[in-house]
Amino acid sequence: MKDRNNQQPTEEEGNYDDAVIGKGVKISAILLLMIAVMAGGVFLFLKRKPPVAPAIVTKLSAPESVSRASTNVPMVQFKNVIATSGITFAHNNGAYGEKLLPETMGSGVAVFDFNGDGFQDLLFVNGNYWSGHMPEGKKPTTPALYQNDGKGHFTDVTAGSGLDQPMNGMGVAVGDFDNDGLPDIFLTGVNGNKLYHNQGNGKFEDVTEKSGVSGGGTNWSTSAAWIDYDNDGRLDLFVCNYVKWSRDIDFEVGYKLVGIGRAYGQPMNFEGSFPILYHNEGNGIFKDVSKAAGIQIKNTSTGVPVAKSLGVAPIDLDGDGWIDLVVANDTVQNFVFHNERDGTFKEIGASSGIAFDSYGNTRGAMGIDAARYRNDQTIGIAIGNFATEPTALYLSQKNPLIFADETITEGIGPASRMPLKFGLFFFDYDLDGRQDLLTANGHLEEEIRKIQANQTYRQPAQLFWNTGGSDGPCFVPVSAKQAGVDLFEPIVGRGSAFGDFDGDGDLDVVLTQTGGVPLVLRNDQNLNNSFLRLKLVGTRSNRDAIGAWVRVKVGNEILSRQIMPTRSYLSQSELPVTIGLGKNKAPAEIEIAWPGGATERVPTPPINKLSVIRQSP
């Protein structure tokens, strides 16, 4: 209470007022805090983000291709008969520990009838010991020629044949360059190539220097092909060259792998080189027309050669009667040389869709082959690529010079991704009329598993059966149960070729490996399928009819086969064509498109035997 006289509060009143004031301050503070909280809440409410709707999860899965059941794959056993065949050849890569790049690349094989007896013989290309590194007690190694007795047994006839000359060999091309009826042999290699003229009676003459096709003695040549690019009736010669190489360059590159030390160098570390085109002038003389023909492709920035070529597929892409060339290049773009019909070629790899993969990248391309495996006008070009890169499969579109990479949709992609593919070819192993696909595989580095656990040095081959593709992908992988364990023996696979070794009409297979013995695989199919087996002889065209097409009408399908021994990697398959007819007993009609475009219908020859068809004069 206050004193009425001086209005001063008593001690009791002062204490009370202080309490009231303190209480009021507390209440005010609480009110202010509540207001602040409410204001903050209003602010956050006004600035709030729209509520997030509950997530709707859509389950996604990779598209599944409809494929035929694996039970539809025919049971066709391949048997490795090397032990009883009479073949004792073993490849020598010359390796002595310095890890020089050519040691990894292997060599090829040719299936051909060198003596005209109708039986398919074998020629194995060989490497050699490096200078100064031949082991004591050893002799230089040479190619090996084996004569077939017609039943699949071979005799070594190399000695005294003229082919028994040592060289660091790589590839082989077989063709009758002088049209005398005897196939001649061109061998490629490191630092020099060889041309042997067939003299008959199992004798070959070295005509390299006289002919002018040695390659200058400094090129590293790989695959080669006899073709008649100007349709003058004489076979010309196309030669792939790999990289600019020497021992000194190899050591300058100095490639190493962690945990291994010095390793085999990668091709991107070496300069490229030009392929060579030799025009057959007649009389055994050849002229280098590479520059004038337009096949020397340079890097526009550096001016150095682009090509690092390992394989070539000669094929008439647009059906104009003039042979074109598809070249498989390692780590750089593939080439497509379109024949301009005036002695020149135009490189159209990029515009055709074959130069790169579907993402615009280059790949490590090795072996190559081309075929109309769909039994229509579509051309398929298959290229064996490096490990972790699938085998490429390019298909022609409405414009025959435009291709699309359909590796995955055709059933090749996933299964072919991991192996390192070299030799590769189309062939009809079950004689059902559809061409299948085989690849020979093997790595470069013997100790690859130390740094890549999912890779091995020796790798099994891969076989893909052609389903026809009417209700799914065209190709399905074939298992060891369906084709026999011998076909899938892990090897350091390189070259590959096919031919009828034992005269039973189906196609046998030979696979080479670097630093080892080949596989000679007898086809033991017993499906009772019929076949046509034809050998063409040109009169106006080159005598071997290389580049001709055989078209056989069976039911509603046209089965097309090109006369082309050059296929795969460093190798040559047999010259006759075998066309499976399945359960059909005879084709409705047969047409031959000879080199140059002339066509003729021919009477249907007997089935299940070899027939010779000669070009009309």
Coordinates of C-alpha atoms in Angstrom, one line a residue:
M1 CA 0.0 0.0 0.0
K2 CA 1.1 3.7 -0.5
D3 CA 1.5 6.4 2.1
R4 CA -1.3 9.0 1.4
N5 CA 0.9 11.9 2.4
N6 CA 3.9 11.3 0.2
Q7 CA 2.6 8.5 -2.0
Q8 CA 5.8 6.4 -1.5
P9 CA 5.3 2.7 -1.4
T10 CA 6.0 0.8 1.7
E11 CA 8.6 -2.0 1.7
E12 CA 5.8 -4.6 1.3
E13 CA 4.3 -2.7 -1.6
G14 CA 7.7 -2.4 -3.3
N15 CA 8.3 -6.1 -3.1
Y16 CA 4.9 -6.8 -4.5
D17 CA 5.3 -4.4 -7.4
D18 CA 8.6 -6.0 -8.3
A19 CA 7.0 -9.4 -8.3
V20 CA 4.2 -8.1 -10.5
I21 CA 6.6 -6.5 -12.9
G22 CA 8.8 -9.7 -13.1
K23 CA 5.7 -11.8 -13.7
G24 CA 4.6 -9.4 -16.5
V25 CA 8.0 -9.5 -18.1
K26 CA 7.9 -13.3 -18.2
I27 CA 4.4 -13.4 -19.6
S28 CA 5.4 -10.8 -22.2
A29 CA 8.4 -12.9 -23.2
I30 CA 6.4 -16.0 -23.5
L31 CA 3.8 -14.1 -25.6
L32 CA 6.5 -12.7 -27.8
L33 CA 8.0 -16.2 -28.2
M34 CA 4.7 -17.7 -29.1
I35 CA 4.0 -14.9 -31.6
A36 CA 7.4 -15.4 -33.1
V37 CA 6.8 -19.2 -33.4
M38 CA 3.4 -18.6 -34.9
A39 CA 4.8 -16.0 -37.3
G40 CA 7.6 -18.5 -38.3
G41 CA 5.0 -21.2 -38.8
V42 CA 2.9 -19.0 -41.0
F43 CA 6.0 -18.0 -43.0
L44 CA 7.1 -21.6 -43.5
F45 CA 3.5 -22.6 -44.4
L46 CA 3.3 -19.9 -47.0
K47 CA 6.8 -20.8 -48.4
R48 CA 6.2 -24.6 -48.2
K49 CA 6.9 -26.8 -51.2
P50 CA 4.1 -28.8 -52.7
P51 CA 3.7 -32.1 -51.0
V52 CA 5.6 -34.9 -52.8
A53 CA 3.3 -37.5 -54.2
P54 CA 4.1 -41.1 -53.2
A55 CA 6.6 -42.7 -55.6
I56 CA 5.2 -45.0 -58.3
V57 CA 7.9 -47.5 -59.0
T58 CA 7.7 -49.1 -62.5
K59 CA 9.6 -52.3 -62.7
L60 CA 11.9 -52.3 -65.8
S61 CA 13.6 -55.2 -67.4
A62 CA 15.8 -55.6 -70.5
P63 CA 13.8 -56.5 -73.6
E64 CA 13.8 -60.2 -74.1
S65 CA 14.4 -61.6 -77.5
V66 CA 12.3 -64.5 -78.6
S67 CA 14.7 -67.3 -79.4
R68 CA 14.2 -70.8 -80.5
A69 CA 14.7 -73.5 -77.9
S70 CA 18.2 -74.8 -77.7
T71 CA 16.9 -78.2 -78.4
N72 CA 16.3 -77.0 -82.0
V73 CA 20.1 -76.8 -82.5
P74 CA 21.1 -79.9 -84.5
M75 CA 23.5 -82.5 -83.0
V76 CA 26.6 -82.3 -85.2
Q77 CA 29.8 -83.5 -83.6
F78 CA 33.2 -82.1 -84.6
K79 CA 36.1 -84.5 -83.9
N80 CA 39.7 -83.4 -83.7
V81 CA 41.6 -85.8 -85.9
I82 CA 45.0 -84.2 -85.8
A83 CA 46.6 -87.2 -84.1
T84 CA 45.6 -89.6 -86.9
S85 CA 45.6 -87.2 -89.8
G86 CA 49.3 -87.4 -90.6
I87 CA 49.7 -83.6 -89.8
T88 CA 52.7 -83.0 -87.5
F89 CA 52.9 -79.2 -88.0
A90 CA 53.5 -76.9 -85.0
H91 CA 53.6 -73.2 -85.3
N92 CA 56.8 -71.4 -84.3
N93 CA 56.3 -67.8 -83.2
G94 CA 60.0 -67.3 -82.4
A95 CA 59.4 -66.0 -78.9
Y96 CA 62.5 -65.9 -76.6
G97 CA 61.4 -63.5 -73.8
E98 CA 61.6 -60.0 -75.3
K99 CA 57.9 -59.9 -76.2
L100 CA 58.0 -58.6 -79.7
L101 CA 54.6 -57.8 -81.1
P102 CA 54.6 -60.1 -84.2
E103 CA 55.0 -63.1 -81.8
T104 CA 51.4 -62.7 -80.7
M105 CA 49.7 -62.6 -84.1
G106 CA 50.0 -66.2 -85.2
S107 CA 49.7 -67.3 -88.9
G108 CA 47.1 -68.6 -91.3
V109 CA 46.2 -71.7 -93.2
A110 CA 45.0 -72.4 -96.7
V111 CA 42.6 -75.1 -97.9
F112 CA 43.1 -75.7 -101.6
D113 CA 43.7 -78.3 -104.2
F114 CA 47.3 -77.7 -105.3
N115 CA 47.7 -80.6 -107.6
G116 CA 44.3 -80.8 -109.3
D117 CA 43.3 -84.2 -108.1
G118 CA 40.0 -82.9 -106.6
F119 CA 41.1 -83.3 -103.0
Q120 CA 41.5 -80.4 -100.6
D121 CA 45.1 -80.0 -99.4
L122 CA 46.5 -77.9 -96.6
L123 CA 49.2 -75.3 -96.4
F124 CA 50.2 -74.0 -92.9
V125 CA 52.1 -70.7 -92.8
N126 CA 54.9 -70.6 -90.2
G127 CA 56.9 -68.1 -88.3
N128 CA 60.6 -68.4 -87.6
Y129 CA 63.3 -67.8 -85.0
W130 CA 64.4 -64.2 -84.6
S131 CA 67.9 -63.5 -85.9
G132 CA 70.5 -64.5 -83.3
H133 CA 68.0 -66.4 -81.2
M134 CA 67.7 -69.9 -82.8
P135 CA 68.1 -72.5 -80.0
E136 CA 71.0 -74.9 -80.3
G137 CA 70.1 -78.0 -82.3
K138 CA 67.1 -76.3 -84.0
K139 CA 66.7 -75.4 -87.7
P140 CA 64.9 -72.5 -89.3
T141 CA 61.2 -73.3 -89.7
T142 CA 59.2 -73.1 -93.0
P143 CA 55.7 -73.3 -94.2
A144 CA 54.2 -76.8 -94.4
L145 CA 52.4 -78.3 -97.4
Y146 CA 50.2 -81.4 -96.8
Q147 CA 48.7 -83.5 -99.6
N148 CA 45.3 -85.1 -99.0
D149 CA 44.6 -88.6 -100.1
G150 CA 40.9 -87.8 -100.4
K151 CA 39.9 -89.5 -97.2
G152 CA 41.2 -86.9 -94.8
H153 CA 44.7 -88.3 -94.3
F154 CA 47.6 -86.0 -95.2
T155 CA 51.2 -86.5 -96.2
D156 CA 53.9 -83.8 -95.7
V157 CA 55.2 -82.9 -99.1
T158 CA 57.0 -79.7 -98.2
A159 CA 60.5 -80.9 -98.8
G160 CA 61.6 -80.2 -102.3
S161 CA 58.4 -78.4 -103.2
G162 CA 60.1 -75.0 -103.3
L163 CA 58.0 -73.8 -100.4
D164 CA 60.5 -75.0 -97.9
Q165 CA 62.1 -71.6 -97.4
P166 CA 62.2 -70.0 -94.0
M167 CA 60.4 -66.7 -93.4
N168 CA 58.6 -64.9 -90.6
G169 CA 55.3 -65.7 -92.2
M170 CA 51.8 -64.4 -91.4
G171 CA 49.1 -64.9 -94.1
V172 CA 48.4 -66.7 -97.3
A173 CA 46.4 -66.1 -100.5
V174 CA 45.8 -68.7 -103.2
G175 CA 44.9 -67.9 -106.8
D176 CA 45.7 -68.8 -110.3
F177 CA 47.2 -65.5 -111.4
D178 CA 48.2 -66.7 -114.9
N179 CA 45.1 -68.7 -115.6
D180 CA 47.0 -72.0 -116.3
G181 CA 44.8 -74.1 -114.2
L182 CA 47.2 -74.4 -111.3
P183 CA 46.8 -72.4 -108.1
D184 CA 49.6 -70.1 -107.1
I185 CA 50.6 -69.1 -103.6
F186 CA 51.3 -65.7 -102.1
L187 CA 52.7 -65.6 -98.5
T188 CA 52.8 -62.5 -96.3
G189 CA 55.1 -61.8 -93.4
V190 CA 57.2 -59.5 -91.4
N191 CA 59.8 -57.7 -93.5
G192 CA 59.0 -59.4 -96.8
N193 CA 56.4 -61.4 -98.8
K194 CA 56.8 -64.3 -101.2
L195 CA 55.0 -65.3 -104.4
Y196 CA 55.3 -68.9 -105.6
H197 CA 54.2 -69.9 -109.1
N198 CA 52.8 -73.5 -109.3
Q199 CA 54.9 -75.5 -111.8
G200 CA 52.8 -78.6 -111.5
N201 CA 54.0 -82.0 -110.1
G202 CA 54.1 -80.5 -106.6
K203 CA 56.8 -78.0 -107.5
F204 CA 56.6 -74.2 -106.8
E205 CA 59.0 -71.5 -108.1
D206 CA 59.8 -68.4 -106.1
V207 CA 59.0 -65.5 -108.5
T208 CA 58.8 -62.8 -105.9
E209 CA 61.5 -60.5 -107.3
K210 CA 60.5 -61.0 -110.9
S211 CA 56.9 -60.3 -110.2
G212 CA 57.4 -57.2 -108.1
V213 CA 55.3 -58.1 -105.1
S214 CA 57.9 -58.4 -102.3
G215 CA 56.5 -55.4 -100.5
G216 CA 59.9 -53.7 -100.3
G217 CA 61.2 -55.9 -97.5
T218 CA 60.1 -53.5 -94.7
N219 CA 56.4 -53.9 -94.5
W220 CA 54.6 -56.1 -92.0
S221 CA 52.0 -57.7 -94.2
T222 CA 49.0 -59.7 -92.9
S223 CA 46.0 -60.9 -94.9
A224 CA 45.9 -60.8 -98.7
A225 CA 43.4 -61.5 -101.4
W226 CA 43.4 -62.4 -105.1
I227 CA 40.7 -60.3 -106.9
D228 CA 40.0 -59.1 -110.4
Y229 CA 39.2 -55.5 -109.5
D230 CA 39.1 -54.3 -113.1
N231 CA 37.4 -57.3 -114.7
D232 CA 40.1 -57.9 -117.3
G233 CA 40.2 -61.6 -116.6
R234 CA 43.4 -61.6 -114.7
L235 CA 43.7 -61.8 -110.9
D236 CA 45.1 -58.8 -109.1
L237 CA 46.5 -58.8 -105.6
F238 CA 45.4 -56.8 -102.5
V239 CA 47.7 -56.9 -99.5
C240 CA 46.9 -55.7 -96.0
N241 CA 49.7 -54.1 -94.0
Y242 CA 49.5 -53.8 -90.2
V243 CA 51.7 -51.3 -88.4
K244 CA 55.1 -49.7 -88.9
W245 CA 57.3 -52.1 -86.9
S246 CA 60.8 -53.0 -86.0
R247 CA 62.5 -54.4 -82.9
D248 CA 63.9 -50.9 -82.1
I249 CA 60.4 -49.3 -82.4
D250 CA 58.9 -52.1 -80.3
F251 CA 61.4 -51.3 -77.5
E252 CA 60.9 -47.6 -77.8
V253 CA 57.2 -48.2 -77.2
G254 CA 58.3 -50.1 -74.0
Y255 CA 54.8 -51.3 -73.1
K256 CA 54.5 -52.7 -69.5
L257 CA 51.7 -54.2 -67.4
V258 CA 51.6 -53.9 -63.6
G259 CA 52.5 -57.2 -62.1
I260 CA 54.0 -58.5 -65.3
G261 CA 56.6 -56.1 -66.5
R262 CA 57.3 -55.8 -70.2
A263 CA 54.3 -56.8 -72.2
Y264 CA 53.3 -57.0 -75.8
G265 CA 52.7 -53.4 -77.1
Q266 CA 49.3 -52.2 -78.2
P267 CA 48.8 -51.2 -81.9
M268 CA 47.7 -47.7 -81.0
N269 CA 51.3 -47.1 -79.9
F270 CA 52.6 -47.8 -83.4
E271 CA 52.2 -45.8 -86.6
G272 CA 49.9 -47.1 -89.3
S273 CA 50.7 -48.2 -92.8
F274 CA 49.2 -48.3 -96.3
P275 CA 47.7 -51.4 -97.9
I276 CA 49.0 -52.3 -101.3
L277 CA 47.1 -53.0 -104.6
Y278 CA 49.0 -54.8 -107.3
H279 CA 47.6 -54.8 -110.8
N280 CA 48.3 -57.9 -112.9
E281 CA 50.0 -56.7 -116.0
G282 CA 50.2 -60.2 -117.5
N283 CA 53.3 -62.3 -118.1
G284 CA 53.8 -62.7 -114.4
I285 CA 54.4 -59.0 -113.8
F286 CA 52.6 -56.8 -111.2
K287 CA 52.4 -53.1 -110.8
D288 CA 51.9 -51.2 -107.6
V289 CA 48.9 -49.0 -108.3
S290 CA 48.0 -48.2 -104.6
K291 CA 48.3 -44.5 -104.8
A292 CA 46.5 -44.1 -108.1
A293 CA 43.7 -46.4 -107.0
G294 CA 42.9 -44.3 -104.0
I295 CA 43.5 -46.8 -101.2
Q296 CA 46.2 -44.9 -99.4
I297 CA 44.3 -43.2 -96.6
K298 CA 46.1 -40.6 -94.5
N299 CA 45.4 -39.0 -91.2
T300 CA 44.3 -35.4 -92.2
S301 CA 46.0 -33.9 -89.1
T302 CA 49.3 -35.7 -89.2
G303 CA 49.6 -37.0 -92.8
V304 CA 50.6 -40.5 -91.6
P305 CA 48.9 -43.6 -92.9
V306 CA 45.7 -44.5 -91.0
A307 CA 45.4 -48.2 -91.7
K308 CA 46.3 -51.0 -89.3
S309 CA 44.9 -53.8 -91.4
L310 CA 44.5 -57.4 -90.4
G311 CA 41.7 -58.7 -92.5
V312 CA 39.9 -58.1 -95.8
A313 CA 36.6 -59.2 -97.2
P314 CA 36.3 -58.7 -101.0
I315 CA 32.6 -58.5 -102.0
D316 CA 30.5 -56.8 -104.6
L317 CA 28.4 -54.7 -102.2
D318 CA 26.0 -53.1 -104.6
G319 CA 25.7 -55.8 -107.2
D320 CA 27.2 -53.8 -110.1
G321 CA 29.6 -56.7 -111.0
W322 CA 32.7 -55.0 -109.7
I323 CA 34.4 -56.2 -106.5
D324 CA 34.6 -53.9 -103.5
L325 CA 36.8 -54.3 -100.4
V326 CA 35.9 -54.1 -96.7
V327 CA 39.0 -53.9 -94.6
A328 CA 39.2 -54.7 -90.8
N329 CA 41.5 -52.3 -89.0
D330 CA 42.9 -52.7 -85.5
T331 CA 42.0 -49.8 -83.2
V332 CA 41.3 -47.4 -86.1
Q333 CA 38.3 -47.1 -88.3
N334 CA 37.5 -49.9 -90.8
F335 CA 37.6 -49.1 -94.5
V336 CA 35.1 -49.7 -97.2
F337 CA 36.6 -49.3 -100.6
H338 CA 33.9 -48.9 -103.2
N339 CA 35.0 -49.8 -106.8
E340 CA 34.4 -46.8 -109.0
R341 CA 34.8 -49.0 -112.1
D342 CA 37.6 -46.8 -113.5
G343 CA 40.5 -48.4 -111.8
T344 CA 40.0 -46.4 -108.6
F345 CA 38.3 -46.9 -105.3
K346 CA 36.4 -44.5 -103.0
E347 CA 36.7 -45.0 -99.2
I348 CA 33.2 -44.8 -97.8
G349 CA 33.6 -46.6 -94.4
A350 CA 32.1 -43.8 -92.3
S351 CA 29.2 -43.0 -94.5
S352 CA 28.4 -46.8 -95.0
G353 CA 28.2 -47.3 -91.2
I354 CA 31.0 -49.9 -91.1
A355 CA 33.9 -47.7 -90.0
F356 CA 32.9 -47.5 -86.3
D357 CA 30.6 -49.2 -83.8
S358 CA 27.1 -47.9 -83.1
Y359 CA 28.6 -45.4 -80.6
G360 CA 31.1 -43.9 -83.0
N361 CA 34.1 -45.8 -81.5
T362 CA 36.8 -47.8 -83.2
R363 CA 37.4 -51.4 -82.1
G364 CA 40.2 -53.9 -82.3
A365 CA 39.2 -55.6 -85.5
M366 CA 40.9 -58.9 -86.6
G367 CA 39.2 -61.4 -88.9
I368 CA 36.4 -60.6 -91.3
D369 CA 33.9 -62.4 -93.6
A370 CA 30.9 -61.4 -95.6
A371 CA 27.8 -63.4 -96.7
R372 CA 24.1 -63.3 -97.6
Y373 CA 23.4 -65.5 -94.6
R374 CA 19.7 -64.5 -94.4
N375 CA 19.0 -66.1 -97.8
D376 CA 17.8 -62.8 -99.3
Q377 CA 19.6 -59.8 -100.7
T378 CA 20.9 -58.6 -97.3
I379 CA 24.7 -58.7 -97.0
G380 CA 26.1 -59.4 -93.5
I381 CA 29.6 -58.4 -92.6
A382 CA 31.0 -60.0 -89.5
I383 CA 34.2 -58.8 -87.8
G384 CA 36.0 -60.5 -84.9
N385 CA 37.0 -57.9 -82.4
F386 CA 39.3 -57.6 -79.3
A387 CA 38.3 -59.0 -75.8
T388 CA 35.4 -57.2 -74.2
E389 CA 34.2 -56.0 -77.6
P390 CA 31.5 -58.1 -79.2
T391 CA 31.9 -59.6 -82.7
A392 CA 30.5 -56.9 -85.0
L393 CA 27.7 -57.8 -87.4
Y394 CA 26.8 -55.2 -89.9
L395 CA 23.7 -55.7 -92.2
S396 CA 23.0 -53.8 -95.4
Q397 CA 19.9 -51.7 -95.6
K398 CA 17.6 -50.7 -98.5
N399 CA 20.6 -48.8 -99.9
P400 CA 23.2 -51.6 -100.3
L401 CA 26.0 -49.2 -99.4
I402 CA 24.5 -48.4 -96.0
F403 CA 24.9 -50.8 -93.1
A404 CA 23.6 -51.0 -89.5
D405 CA 25.3 -52.7 -86.6
E406 CA 22.8 -55.4 -85.6
T407 CA 25.1 -57.6 -83.5
I408 CA 22.8 -57.7 -80.5
T409 CA 19.5 -58.1 -82.3
E410 CA 21.0 -60.9 -84.4
G411 CA 22.0 -62.9 -81.3
I412 CA 25.8 -62.5 -81.5
G413 CA 26.5 -59.7 -79.2
P414 CA 26.4 -60.8 -75.5
A415 CA 27.9 -64.2 -76.1
S416 CA 30.8 -62.9 -78.1
R417 CA 31.8 -60.0 -75.9
M418 CA 34.4 -61.6 -73.6
P419 CA 36.7 -63.7 -75.9
L420 CA 39.4 -62.2 -78.1
K421 CA 38.3 -63.1 -81.6
F422 CA 40.7 -63.7 -84.6
G423 CA 39.6 -66.1 -87.3
L424 CA 36.0 -65.9 -88.3
F425 CA 33.9 -67.2 -91.2
F426 CA 30.3 -68.1 -92.3
F427 CA 29.7 -71.7 -93.4
D428 CA 26.8 -74.1 -93.4
Y429 CA 28.0 -76.9 -91.1
D430 CA 24.7 -78.8 -90.9
L431 CA 23.8 -78.4 -94.6
D432 CA 20.3 -77.0 -93.8
G433 CA 20.8 -74.2 -96.3
R434 CA 21.6 -71.5 -93.8
Q435 CA 25.1 -70.2 -93.2
D436 CA 26.3 -70.4 -89.6
L437 CA 29.2 -68.5 -87.9
L438 CA 32.4 -69.7 -86.3
T439 CA 35.1 -67.7 -84.5
A440 CA 38.6 -68.8 -83.4
N441 CA 39.6 -67.1 -80.1
G442 CA 42.7 -66.6 -78.0
H443 CA 44.4 -63.8 -76.0
L444 CA 47.7 -62.0 -76.7
E445 CA 49.3 -62.0 -73.3
E446 CA 50.1 -65.4 -71.7
E447 CA 49.8 -64.0 -68.2
I448 CA 46.6 -62.0 -68.8
R449 CA 44.8 -63.7 -65.9
K450 CA 47.2 -62.0 -63.4
I451 CA 45.6 -58.6 -64.3
Q452 CA 42.2 -59.7 -65.7
A453 CA 40.6 -62.5 -63.7
N454 CA 37.9 -63.0 -66.3
Q455 CA 40.3 -63.5 -69.2
T456 CA 42.4 -66.6 -70.2
Y457 CA 45.3 -67.0 -72.6
R458 CA 43.8 -70.1 -74.2
Q459 CA 40.1 -69.7 -75.2
P460 CA 37.5 -72.0 -76.8
A461 CA 36.1 -71.3 -80.3
Q462 CA 32.5 -70.1 -80.6
L463 CA 29.9 -71.5 -83.0
F464 CA 26.6 -69.8 -83.7
W465 CA 23.8 -71.7 -85.4
N466 CA 21.7 -69.9 -88.0
T467 CA 18.0 -70.3 -86.9
G468 CA 16.6 -68.6 -90.0
G469 CA 15.5 -65.7 -87.7
S470 CA 11.8 -65.9 -88.5
D471 CA 10.7 -65.9 -84.8
G472 CA 13.7 -64.4 -83.0
P473 CA 17.4 -63.6 -83.4
C474 CA 19.1 -65.2 -86.3
F475 CA 21.9 -66.8 -84.4
V476 CA 22.1 -68.9 -81.2
P477 CA 25.3 -70.1 -79.5
V478 CA 26.0 -73.8 -79.9
S479 CA 27.2 -75.8 -76.8
A480 CA 29.8 -78.6 -76.5
K481 CA 26.9 -81.0 -76.0
Q482 CA 25.5 -80.0 -79.4
A483 CA 28.8 -79.9 -81.4
G484 CA 31.3 -81.9 -79.4
V485 CA 34.0 -80.9 -76.8
D486 CA 36.8 -81.1 -79.4
L487 CA 35.6 -77.9 -81.2
F488 CA 35.7 -76.0 -77.9
E489 CA 39.2 -77.1 -76.7
P490 CA 40.8 -73.9 -75.4
I491 CA 43.6 -72.8 -77.7
V492 CA 45.5 -69.6 -78.6
G493 CA 43.4 -69.4 -81.7
R494 CA 44.3 -67.3 -84.8
G495 CA 43.7 -68.5 -88.4
S496 CA 40.8 -70.5 -89.5
A497 CA 39.4 -72.1 -92.7
F498 CA 37.0 -74.7 -93.9
G499 CA 36.8 -77.4 -96.6
D500 CA 35.6 -80.9 -97.3
F501 CA 38.7 -82.9 -96.2
D502 CA 37.3 -86.4 -96.2
G503 CA 35.1 -86.2 -99.3
D504 CA 31.7 -86.8 -97.6
G505 CA 30.2 -83.4 -98.6
D506 CA 30.1 -81.6 -95.3
L507 CA 32.5 -78.9 -94.2
D508 CA 35.4 -79.7 -92.0
V509 CA 37.4 -77.0 -90.1
V510 CA 41.0 -76.2 -89.4
L511 CA 42.0 -73.8 -86.6
T512 CA 45.6 -72.6 -86.1
Q513 CA 47.2 -71.3 -82.9
T514 CA 50.3 -69.3 -82.2
G515 CA 53.1 -71.3 -80.9
G516 CA 51.2 -74.6 -81.0
V517 CA 49.6 -77.3 -83.1
P518 CA 46.4 -76.8 -85.1
L519 CA 43.0 -78.3 -84.6
V520 CA 41.8 -80.4 -87.6
L521 CA 38.1 -80.9 -86.9
R522 CA 36.2 -83.5 -88.9
N523 CA 32.5 -82.8 -89.3
D524 CA 30.7 -85.9 -88.4
Q525 CA 27.1 -84.7 -89.0
N526 CA 24.6 -87.4 -89.9
L527 CA 21.4 -85.4 -90.6
N528 CA 20.7 -86.8 -94.1
N529 CA 20.6 -83.3 -95.6
S530 CA 21.3 -82.9 -99.3
F531 CA 23.8 -80.5 -100.8
L532 CA 25.2 -79.1 -104.0
R533 CA 28.9 -78.9 -104.4
L534 CA 30.1 -76.7 -107.3
K535 CA 33.4 -75.7 -108.7
L536 CA 33.2 -72.8 -111.2
V537 CA 35.7 -72.4 -114.1
G538 CA 35.9 -69.0 -115.8
T539 CA 36.7 -68.5 -119.5
R540 CA 36.0 -64.8 -120.0
S541 CA 36.5 -64.1 -116.3
N542 CA 39.5 -65.2 -114.3
R543 CA 39.8 -69.0 -114.4
D544 CA 39.1 -69.4 -110.6
A545 CA 35.9 -67.4 -111.1
I546 CA 36.8 -65.5 -107.9
G547 CA 34.1 -62.9 -107.3
A548 CA 31.3 -64.9 -109.0
W549 CA 28.0 -65.5 -107.2
V550 CA 26.0 -68.8 -107.3
R551 CA 22.3 -68.3 -106.8
V552 CA 20.2 -71.4 -106.1
K553 CA 16.4 -71.2 -105.8
V554 CA 15.1 -73.7 -103.2
G555 CA 11.4 -73.3 -102.5
N556 CA 10.7 -69.6 -101.8
E557 CA 14.3 -68.9 -100.9
I558 CA 17.4 -67.8 -102.9
L559 CA 20.6 -69.3 -101.5
S560 CA 23.5 -67.1 -102.6
R561 CA 27.2 -68.1 -102.2
Q562 CA 30.2 -66.1 -103.4
I563 CA 33.2 -67.7 -104.9
M564 CA 35.8 -66.2 -102.5
P565 CA 38.5 -68.2 -100.7
T566 CA 39.7 -65.1 -98.9
R567 CA 37.9 -65.0 -95.5
S568 CA 38.7 -65.1 -91.8
Y569 CA 42.1 -64.0 -90.6
L570 CA 45.3 -64.6 -92.6
S571 CA 43.6 -67.6 -94.2
Q572 CA 42.0 -69.1 -97.3
S573 CA 39.1 -71.6 -97.4
E574 CA 38.4 -74.0 -100.3
L575 CA 37.4 -72.7 -103.7
P576 CA 34.4 -74.9 -104.4
V577 CA 31.1 -73.8 -102.8
T578 CA 29.0 -76.2 -100.8
I579 CA 25.3 -75.3 -100.6
G580 CA 23.1 -77.2 -98.2
L581 CA 19.7 -78.1 -99.4
G582 CA 18.2 -79.5 -96.2
K583 CA 15.6 -82.1 -96.9
N584 CA 15.1 -80.8 -100.5
K585 CA 16.2 -83.2 -103.1
A586 CA 17.0 -80.7 -105.8
P587 CA 16.9 -76.9 -106.4
A588 CA 14.4 -75.3 -108.8
E589 CA 17.0 -73.4 -110.7
I590 CA 20.6 -72.2 -110.6
E591 CA 22.0 -68.9 -111.8
I592 CA 25.7 -67.8 -112.0
A593 CA 26.6 -64.2 -111.9
W594 CA 30.2 -64.1 -113.3
P595 CA 32.7 -61.3 -112.5
G596 CA 31.8 -58.3 -114.6
G597 CA 28.0 -58.9 -114.2
A598 CA 27.2 -61.4 -117.0
T599 CA 24.7 -64.0 -115.7
E600 CA 23.6 -67.4 -117.1
R601 CA 21.2 -70.1 -116.0
V602 CA 22.7 -73.5 -115.8
P603 CA 21.1 -77.0 -115.8
T604 CA 20.7 -78.4 -112.3
P605 CA 23.7 -80.7 -111.7
P606 CA 23.5 -84.0 -109.6
I607 CA 23.2 -83.4 -105.9
N608 CA 25.5 -84.8 -103.2
K609 CA 28.6 -84.7 -105.4
L610 CA 31.0 -82.2 -106.8
S611 CA 30.1 -80.8 -110.2
V612 CA 32.2 -78.5 -112.4
I613 CA 30.4 -75.5 -114.2
R614 CA 32.3 -73.8 -117.0
Q615 CA 31.5 -70.3 -118.1
S616 CA 29.9 -70.1 -121.5
P617 CA 32.3 -68.7 -124.2

